[in-house]
Coordinates of C-alpha atoms in Angstrom, one line a residue:
M142 CA 19.8 18.2 0.3
S143 CA 21.1 21.6 -0.9
I144 CA 21.0 24.5 1.6
N145 CA 21.0 28.2 0.8
D146 CA 22.8 31.0 2.6
T147 CA 20.1 31.3 5.3
G148 CA 20.4 27.6 6.2
A149 CA 17.0 26.7 4.7
P150 CA 16.6 24.0 2.0
T151 CA 16.5 25.4 -1.6
H152 CA 13.4 25.1 -3.7
L153 CA 14.8 22.3 -5.8
A154 CA 15.9 20.4 -2.7
E155 CA 12.4 20.7 -1.2
L156 CA 10.8 19.6 -4.4
L157 CA 13.0 16.5 -4.6
Q158 CA 12.3 15.7 -0.9
Y159 CA 8.6 15.9 -1.5
I160 CA 8.8 13.6 -4.5
A161 CA 11.0 11.1 -2.8
L162 CA 8.8 11.1 0.3
T163 CA 5.5 10.6 -1.5
I164 CA 6.4 8.7 -4.7
A165 CA 5.6 5.4 -2.9
I166 CA 2.0 6.6 -2.6
A167 CA 1.8 6.7 -6.4
G168 CA 3.0 3.0 -6.5
L169 CA 0.5 2.1 -3.8
Q170 CA -2.3 3.8 -5.6
L171 CA -1.5 2.1 -8.9
V172 CA -1.7 -1.3 -7.1
W173 CA -5.1 -0.2 -5.6
S174 CA -6.4 0.9 -9.0
V175 CA -5.4 -2.3 -10.6
E176 CA -7.2 -4.2 -7.8
T177 CA -10.4 -2.2 -7.9
G178 CA -10.6 -1.6 -11.6
F179 CA -9.9 -5.1 -12.8
G180 CA -10.5 -7.3 -9.8
S181 CA -14.2 -7.9 -10.3
P182 CA -14.0 -8.9 -14.0
Y183 CA -11.1 -11.2 -13.1
L184 CA -13.0 -12.9 -10.2
L185 CA -16.0 -13.4 -12.4
S186 CA -13.8 -14.9 -15.1
L187 CA -12.6 -17.4 -12.5
G188 CA -16.2 -18.5 -11.8
L189 CA -17.1 -16.5 -8.7
K190 CA -20.8 -15.7 -8.5
K191 CA -21.8 -12.0 -9.0
S192 CA -23.6 -12.0 -5.6
L193 CA -20.4 -13.0 -3.8
V194 CA -18.1 -10.4 -5.5
S195 CA -19.2 -7.7 -3.1
L196 CA -18.1 -9.8 -0.1
V197 CA -14.6 -9.8 -1.5
W198 CA -14.6 -6.0 -1.6
L199 CA -15.6 -6.0 2.1
A200 CA -11.9 -6.6 2.6
G201 CA -11.1 -3.0 1.9
P202 CA -13.0 -1.2 4.7
L203 CA -12.5 -4.2 7.0
S204 CA -8.7 -4.1 6.6
G205 CA -8.7 -0.3 7.0
L206 CA -10.6 -0.5 10.3
I207 CA -8.1 -3.1 11.6
M208 CA -4.7 -2.5 10.1
Q209 CA -4.3 1.2 10.1
P210 CA -4.9 1.6 13.9
L211 CA -2.7 -1.4 14.6
V212 CA 0.2 -0.2 12.4
G213 CA -0.1 3.2 14.2
I214 CA 0.1 1.6 17.6
F215 CA 3.0 -0.7 16.9
S216 CA 5.1 1.5 14.6
D217 CA 4.9 4.4 17.1
K218 CA 6.8 2.2 19.6
S219 CA 9.2 0.7 17.1
T220 CA 12.9 1.1 18.1
S221 CA 14.3 -0.4 14.9
R222 CA 17.5 1.2 13.7
F223 CA 15.8 1.6 10.3
G224 CA 13.2 3.9 11.7
R225 CA 9.6 3.5 13.0
R226 CA 7.8 3.4 9.7
R227 CA 10.1 1.9 7.1
P228 CA 10.1 -1.7 8.4
Y229 CA 6.3 -1.7 8.2
I230 CA 6.4 -0.1 4.8
I231 CA 8.9 -2.6 3.4
G232 CA 7.1 -5.6 4.9
A233 CA 3.7 -4.4 3.6
A234 CA 5.1 -3.8 0.2
A235 CA 6.6 -7.3 0.1
C236 CA 3.2 -8.8 1.1
S237 CA 1.5 -6.8 -1.6
V238 CA 3.9 -8.1 -4.2
L239 CA 3.3 -11.7 -3.1
S240 CA -0.4 -11.2 -3.2
L241 CA -0.3 -9.7 -6.7
A242 CA 1.8 -12.7 -7.9
V243 CA -0.8 -15.1 -6.5
I244 CA -3.6 -13.2 -8.1
G245 CA -2.0 -13.1 -11.5
W246 CA -1.1 -16.8 -11.5
T247 CA -3.9 -18.3 -9.5
R248 CA -4.9 -20.8 -12.2
E249 CA -1.4 -21.9 -12.7
I250 CA -0.8 -22.4 -9.0
T251 CA -4.0 -24.5 -8.5
G252 CA -3.6 -26.5 -11.7
G253 CA -6.9 -25.1 -13.0
H254 CA -9.1 -26.6 -10.2
E255 CA -12.1 -24.2 -10.3
T256 CA -13.1 -24.2 -6.6
L257 CA -9.6 -24.1 -5.3
T258 CA -8.8 -21.3 -7.8
I259 CA -11.7 -19.1 -6.6
W260 CA -10.8 -19.6 -2.9
L261 CA -7.1 -18.9 -3.5
A262 CA -7.9 -15.7 -5.5
V263 CA -10.3 -14.5 -2.8
I264 CA -7.8 -15.1 0.0
A265 CA -5.1 -13.3 -2.1
F266 CA -7.4 -10.3 -2.6
Y267 CA -8.0 -10.1 1.2
F268 CA -4.3 -10.5 1.9
L269 CA -3.6 -7.7 -0.6
D270 CA -6.1 -5.3 1.0
F271 CA -4.6 -5.9 4.4
A272 CA -1.1 -5.3 3.1
I273 CA -2.2 -2.1 1.2
N274 CA -3.8 -0.6 4.4
C275 CA -0.6 -1.4 6.3
L276 CA 1.5 0.3 3.7
Q277 CA -0.8 3.3 3.5
A278 CA -0.7 3.8 7.2
G279 CA 3.1 3.7 7.2
L280 CA 3.4 6.1 4.3
R281 CA 1.0 8.6 5.8
A282 CA 2.7 8.5 9.2
L283 CA 6.1 9.0 7.5
I284 CA 5.0 12.3 6.1
V285 CA 4.1 13.6 9.5
D286 CA 7.3 12.2 11.1
V287 CA 9.7 13.6 8.5
L288 CA 8.3 17.1 7.7
P289 CA 8.1 20.0 10.1
A290 CA 4.6 21.3 10.9
S291 CA 5.1 24.3 8.5
R292 CA 5.6 22.0 5.5
Q293 CA 3.1 19.2 6.2
D294 CA 0.4 20.9 4.2
A295 CA 2.7 20.8 1.2
G296 CA 3.6 17.2 1.9
T297 CA -0.1 16.3 2.0
A298 CA -0.6 18.2 -1.3
W299 CA 2.2 16.1 -2.9
A300 CA 0.6 12.9 -1.6
S301 CA -2.6 13.9 -3.3
R302 CA -0.7 14.5 -6.5
M303 CA 0.8 11.1 -6.3
I304 CA -2.6 9.5 -5.7
G305 CA -3.8 11.1 -8.9
I306 CA -0.8 9.9 -10.8
G307 CA -1.2 6.4 -9.5
N308 CA -4.9 6.3 -10.4
V309 CA -4.4 7.6 -13.9
T310 CA -1.5 5.3 -14.6
G311 CA -3.3 2.2 -13.2
Y312 CA -6.5 2.7 -15.2
L313 CA -4.6 3.6 -18.3
M314 CA -2.6 0.4 -18.1
G315 CA -5.9 -1.5 -18.3
F316 CA -6.8 0.2 -21.5
L317 CA -3.6 -0.9 -23.3
D318 CA -3.0 -4.3 -24.9
L319 CA -0.3 -5.2 -22.5
V320 CA 0.0 -8.8 -23.5
H321 CA 0.9 -7.7 -27.0
I322 CA 3.2 -4.9 -25.8
L323 CA 5.0 -6.8 -23.0
P324 CA 4.5 -10.5 -23.7
F325 CA 7.5 -11.4 -21.5
L326 CA 5.7 -10.3 -18.4
G327 CA 2.9 -12.8 -18.6
S328 CA 0.5 -14.6 -20.9
T329 CA -2.7 -12.9 -19.7
H330 CA -3.7 -9.3 -19.2
M331 CA -4.0 -9.8 -15.4
Q332 CA -0.6 -11.3 -15.2
V333 CA 1.0 -8.4 -17.0
L334 CA -1.0 -5.9 -14.9
T335 CA 0.0 -7.5 -11.6
T336 CA 3.7 -7.8 -12.7
L337 CA 3.9 -4.2 -13.8
A338 CA 2.1 -3.0 -10.6
S339 CA 4.6 -5.0 -8.5
L340 CA 7.6 -3.6 -10.3
V341 CA 6.3 0.0 -9.9
L342 CA 5.6 -0.6 -6.2
I343 CA 9.0 -2.1 -5.6
L344 CA 10.7 0.9 -7.3
T345 CA 8.7 3.6 -5.7
V346 CA 9.0 2.1 -2.2
A347 CA 12.7 1.7 -2.7
I348 CA 13.0 5.4 -3.6
T349 CA 11.0 6.5 -0.6
C350 CA 12.8 4.3 1.9
Y351 CA 16.3 5.0 0.6
F352 CA 16.0 8.8 0.3
T353 CA 13.8 9.5 3.3
H354 CA 15.7 9.5 6.6
E355 CA 13.9 8.8 9.9
T356 CA 15.2 9.4 13.3
P357 CA 15.1 6.0 15.2
L358 CA 13.2 5.9 18.5
L359 CA 15.8 5.3 21.2
R360 CA 13.4 4.1 23.9
V361 CA 9.8 3.2 24.4
P362 CA 7.9 5.0 27.1
S363 CA 7.3 2.5 29.9
N364 CA 3.5 1.9 30.1
S365 CA 2.6 -1.7 30.2
D366 CA -1.1 -1.0 29.8
E367 CA -0.9 1.3 26.8
N368 CA -1.1 -1.4 24.1
L369 CA -4.0 -3.1 25.9
Q370 CA -5.9 0.2 26.1
A371 CA -5.2 0.8 22.4
F372 CA -6.7 -2.6 21.5
K373 CA -9.7 -2.0 23.7
A374 CA -10.3 1.4 22.0
L375 CA -10.0 -0.3 18.6
F376 CA -12.6 -3.0 19.5
T377 CA -14.9 -0.4 21.1
S378 CA -14.8 1.6 17.9
L379 CA -15.7 -1.5 15.9
R380 CA -18.6 -2.3 18.1
S381 CA -19.9 1.2 17.9
L382 CA -20.1 1.2 14.0
P383 CA -23.6 1.8 12.6
V384 CA -25.3 -1.4 11.3

């Protein structure tokens, strides 16, 4: 990063840092827009009943309630030499890519068996939602960890910009005739969509993880009951939700 005479980062250096730090959020949001924008028609095309589609989308809020607190609990204590957040970010991105591949090629994997195809697709969508929420938790925490308090508002603003870019790009991809434009990425629209989303996610996560430097946690505070208390708080929150 370039430094001016006062020892502060230059405007260009700050801009590049914000972009590198938050660009993975654009990739994440593109994956999410592909899932939410085209998942329902795809599931219906596989033979899933309309009345059951809403149960699939229960995965989003359910995974958010479970994964984001858990990722926070465990990544806060991580002593990995790669940092506290990046191992979770990379692992969640890999799980997202695997889920997208299964979603795009569900029929080919099951050999066209309708019931098995539906079940595999539903499981893949659930797995994707859990991975997305894990990734989202890691990326949000990374902004807070890396930026000083005086710049976190700007970091949050850049994250919002990346969310918008990811959404617009994802929905625009659905408008295009991708099978005709990129036939080498798949034989169906969903296959090309999931492949493109995977490639963008891999690229953006790689940029964020390579150019963002975390300070590894050298030791974990010794409190044997802390994890147990965190789990208890999580389940208490789940029980107190309105029904």
